[in-house]
Coordinates of C-alpha atoms in Angstrom, one line a residue:
M1 CA 99.2 86.4 99.4
N2 CA 100.7 89.3 97.6
H3 CA 99.7 92.8 98.8
V4 CA 98.1 93.6 95.4
D5 CA 95.7 90.8 96.0
L6 CA 94.6 92.1 99.3
P7 CA 91.2 94.0 99.6
V8 CA 91.4 97.8 99.6
E9 CA 90.3 99.7 102.7
I10 CA 89.6 103.3 102.0
I11 CA 91.0 105.4 104.9
E12 CA 89.9 108.8 103.5
R13 CA 88.6 110.2 100.3
T14 CA 88.2 113.9 99.9
E15 CA 87.9 116.7 97.4
S16 CA 90.5 119.3 96.8
P17 CA 90.6 122.2 94.3
R18 CA 92.4 119.8 91.9
G19 CA 89.8 117.0 92.3
E20 CA 89.5 113.8 94.4
I21 CA 92.4 112.5 96.4
Q22 CA 92.3 109.2 98.4
L23 CA 94.3 107.3 100.9
Q24 CA 93.8 103.6 101.0
R25 CA 95.3 100.6 102.7
R26 CA 96.1 97.0 101.5
G27 CA 97.1 95.0 104.5
E28 CA 99.9 96.9 106.1
E29 CA 100.6 99.0 103.1
F30 CA 99.2 102.4 101.9
E31 CA 98.4 103.9 98.5
I32 CA 97.6 107.4 97.4
I33 CA 95.2 107.9 94.5
S34 CA 94.5 111.2 92.7
N35 CA 91.4 111.5 90.5
G36 CA 91.6 107.7 90.0
T37 CA 95.3 107.7 89.1
F38 CA 97.7 105.8 91.2
L39 CA 100.4 108.1 92.6
M40 CA 102.5 106.3 95.2
A41 CA 102.5 103.4 97.6
T42 CA 104.6 102.4 100.6
Y43 CA 105.5 99.0 99.1
N44 CA 107.4 100.2 96.1
G45 CA 109.5 103.2 97.3
E46 CA 112.9 102.3 95.9
S47 CA 112.7 104.6 92.9
E48 CA 111.4 107.5 95.1
R49 CA 114.5 107.0 97.4
L50 CA 116.8 106.7 94.4
L51 CA 115.5 110.0 93.0
V52 CA 117.4 111.6 96.0
R53 CA 120.1 109.0 96.8
R54 CA 121.8 109.1 93.4
A55 CA 121.5 112.9 93.2
L56 CA 123.3 113.1 96.6
E57 CA 126.1 111.0 95.2
L58 CA 126.6 113.4 92.4
V59 CA 127.0 116.5 94.5
P60 CA 130.0 117.0 96.9
S61 CA 128.3 119.4 99.3
P62 CA 124.5 119.0 99.2
E63 CA 123.6 121.4 102.0
K64 CA 120.3 122.6 100.6
V65 CA 117.9 120.1 99.0
L66 CA 114.5 120.9 97.4
I67 CA 112.0 118.0 97.0
G68 CA 109.0 118.6 94.8
G69 CA 106.1 116.3 96.0
L70 CA 105.8 114.8 99.4
G71 CA 104.1 111.5 98.5
V72 CA 104.5 109.0 101.3
G73 CA 107.6 110.8 102.5
F74 CA 110.3 108.4 101.2
S75 CA 112.3 111.0 99.2
L76 CA 112.3 113.4 102.1
Q77 CA 113.4 110.6 104.5
E78 CA 116.2 109.7 102.1
A79 CA 117.5 113.3 102.0
L80 CA 117.5 113.5 105.8
L81 CA 119.6 110.3 106.1
D82 CA 122.5 112.2 104.6
P83 CA 124.2 114.3 107.4
R84 CA 125.6 116.7 104.8
V85 CA 122.1 118.0 104.2
M86 CA 121.5 121.0 106.4
E87 CA 118.0 121.7 105.2
A88 CA 115.5 119.7 103.2
T89 CA 112.7 121.8 101.7
V90 CA 109.6 119.9 100.5
V91 CA 106.9 121.6 98.5
E92 CA 103.5 119.9 98.5
I93 CA 100.3 121.2 97.1
E94 CA 97.8 118.9 98.7
D95 CA 97.0 119.6 102.3
K96 CA 95.6 116.1 102.8
V97 CA 98.9 114.6 101.8
I98 CA 100.6 116.8 104.4
E99 CA 98.1 115.8 107.0
W100 CA 98.4 112.0 106.2
N101 CA 102.2 112.3 106.5
R102 CA 101.9 113.8 109.9
T103 CA 99.4 111.1 111.1
V104 CA 98.8 107.7 109.5
L105 CA 101.9 107.7 107.3
A106 CA 104.3 109.1 109.9
H107 CA 105.6 105.7 110.9
V108 CA 106.6 104.7 107.4
N109 CA 109.0 107.6 106.8
D110 CA 110.3 107.9 110.4
E111 CA 108.3 111.1 111.0
A112 CA 110.2 113.0 108.3
L113 CA 108.0 116.0 108.4
A114 CA 108.8 116.6 112.1
H115 CA 112.5 116.4 111.6
P116 CA 114.3 119.6 112.6
R117 CA 116.1 119.9 109.2
T118 CA 112.8 119.6 107.3
R119 CA 111.1 122.8 105.9
L120 CA 107.6 122.4 104.5
I121 CA 106.1 124.6 101.9
H122 CA 102.4 124.1 101.3
G123 CA 102.0 125.3 97.7
D124 CA 102.2 124.8 94.0
L125 CA 105.7 123.8 93.0
V126 CA 105.4 125.2 89.5
A127 CA 104.4 128.6 90.7
W128 CA 106.8 128.6 93.7
I129 CA 109.8 127.8 91.5
R130 CA 109.1 130.9 89.4
A131 CA 108.5 133.1 92.4
T132 CA 111.4 132.2 94.6
A133 CA 114.9 133.5 94.5
E134 CA 116.4 130.7 96.5
T135 CA 119.0 128.3 95.1
F136 CA 119.6 124.6 95.9
D137 CA 122.3 122.0 95.6
L138 CA 119.7 119.4 94.7
I139 CA 116.3 119.7 93.2
C140 CA 114.4 116.4 93.1
L141 CA 111.0 116.4 91.5
D142 CA 108.2 113.8 91.8
I143 CA 105.0 115.8 91.4
D144 CA 103.6 113.7 88.5
N145 CA 103.9 110.3 87.0
G146 CA 106.4 111.8 84.7
P147 CA 106.6 114.4 81.9
D148 CA 104.4 112.1 79.7
W149 CA 101.8 111.4 82.4
K150 CA 101.0 114.5 84.3
V151 CA 98.7 114.4 87.3
F152 CA 97.5 117.9 86.5
D153 CA 97.7 119.6 83.1
A154 CA 99.1 122.8 84.6
N155 CA 102.3 120.9 85.5
A156 CA 103.2 120.6 81.8
S157 CA 105.0 124.0 82.1
L158 CA 107.6 122.4 84.4
Y159 CA 108.9 120.2 81.7
D160 CA 109.1 122.5 78.7
E161 CA 112.0 124.7 77.7
A162 CA 110.9 127.6 79.9
G163 CA 110.3 125.3 82.9
L164 CA 113.7 123.7 82.6
A165 CA 115.3 127.2 82.4
A166 CA 113.5 128.2 85.6
L167 CA 114.7 125.1 87.3
Q168 CA 118.3 125.7 86.1
S169 CA 118.2 129.2 87.5
R170 CA 117.4 127.8 91.0
L171 CA 120.2 125.3 90.9
R172 CA 123.5 126.2 92.5
P173 CA 126.8 125.7 90.5
G174 CA 127.5 122.0 90.1
G175 CA 124.1 121.1 91.6
C176 CA 121.9 118.2 90.5
L177 CA 118.4 118.1 89.2
S178 CA 116.5 114.8 89.1
F179 CA 113.0 113.8 87.8
W180 CA 110.9 110.7 88.5
S181 CA 109.0 109.2 85.7
A182 CA 106.7 106.2 85.1
T183 CA 107.7 106.1 81.4
P184 CA 111.1 106.3 79.6
S185 CA 110.1 109.6 77.9
P186 CA 112.7 109.8 75.2
D187 CA 111.5 113.3 74.0
F188 CA 112.0 114.6 77.6
A189 CA 115.5 113.0 77.7
L190 CA 116.4 114.8 74.5
R191 CA 115.0 118.1 75.9
L192 CA 117.2 117.6 79.1
K193 CA 120.2 116.9 76.9
E194 CA 119.7 120.1 74.9
A195 CA 119.3 122.1 78.1
F196 CA 121.9 120.6 80.4
G197 CA 124.2 118.4 78.3
E198 CA 124.8 114.9 79.7
V199 CA 121.8 113.1 81.1
E200 CA 122.0 110.0 83.3
I201 CA 118.9 107.7 83.2
R202 CA 118.3 105.0 85.8
E203 CA 115.7 102.3 85.2
V204 CA 114.2 100.8 88.3
P205 CA 112.4 97.4 87.8
Q206 CA 109.1 96.9 89.5
M207 CA 107.6 93.7 90.8
H208 CA 104.4 94.4 88.9
G209 CA 104.1 96.4 85.7
E210 CA 106.6 98.6 83.9
P211 CA 109.8 99.9 85.4
D212 CA 110.2 103.4 86.8
Y213 CA 112.7 105.9 85.3
I214 CA 114.8 108.6 86.9
F215 CA 116.6 111.4 85.0
Y216 CA 119.6 113.2 86.5
V217 CA 121.3 116.3 85.1
R218 CA 124.0 118.6 86.5
G219 CA 124.0 122.4 86.6
S220 CA 126.9 124.5 85.4
H221 CA 130.0 124.7 87.5
C222 CA 130.6 128.3 86.8

């Protein structure tokens, strides 16, 4: 029997300032749902890992990595697998997602949150990016289902011209910025091209449903 055919066991459902968030299990696998929208699962993490893995390949010295969105911890785990990464900062707005990663999900990402090179920031990535003066070699973002399918309307400002400019200002020379998306989003790809120049797009087939897409752009070398 395929995991999607297995009955759902709700582990926890709770309210946050942004609405309802739920952790559920199908057999041995876990899913996170936000306001009825599927966010992430432990059985289809290849694109979440590739979000970071390919970006690491594009940067010679990725010492400082910023990951937007913790999810089930796969992107953070991928960053920590690279010994060149001295610090992996992950920004997550939902306290329950953080709690689940420390408890019931810890085994699926090799306890990534407890790793000595992990730095956790509990906050809103969109606001934090505009407030911080820090710069990073990699910025890997997965806080929505993509620029066309935002989990929260307030996240829209991350993908517009001003949002891309803010991200670019936080990127070190020659650094890489990557975005996860559930849709091909040609308008966003064009916006990235106008802001950064060349855009690399990876399509990741899924066993069920449409493929995932990942966008990669490079910062200026000067």
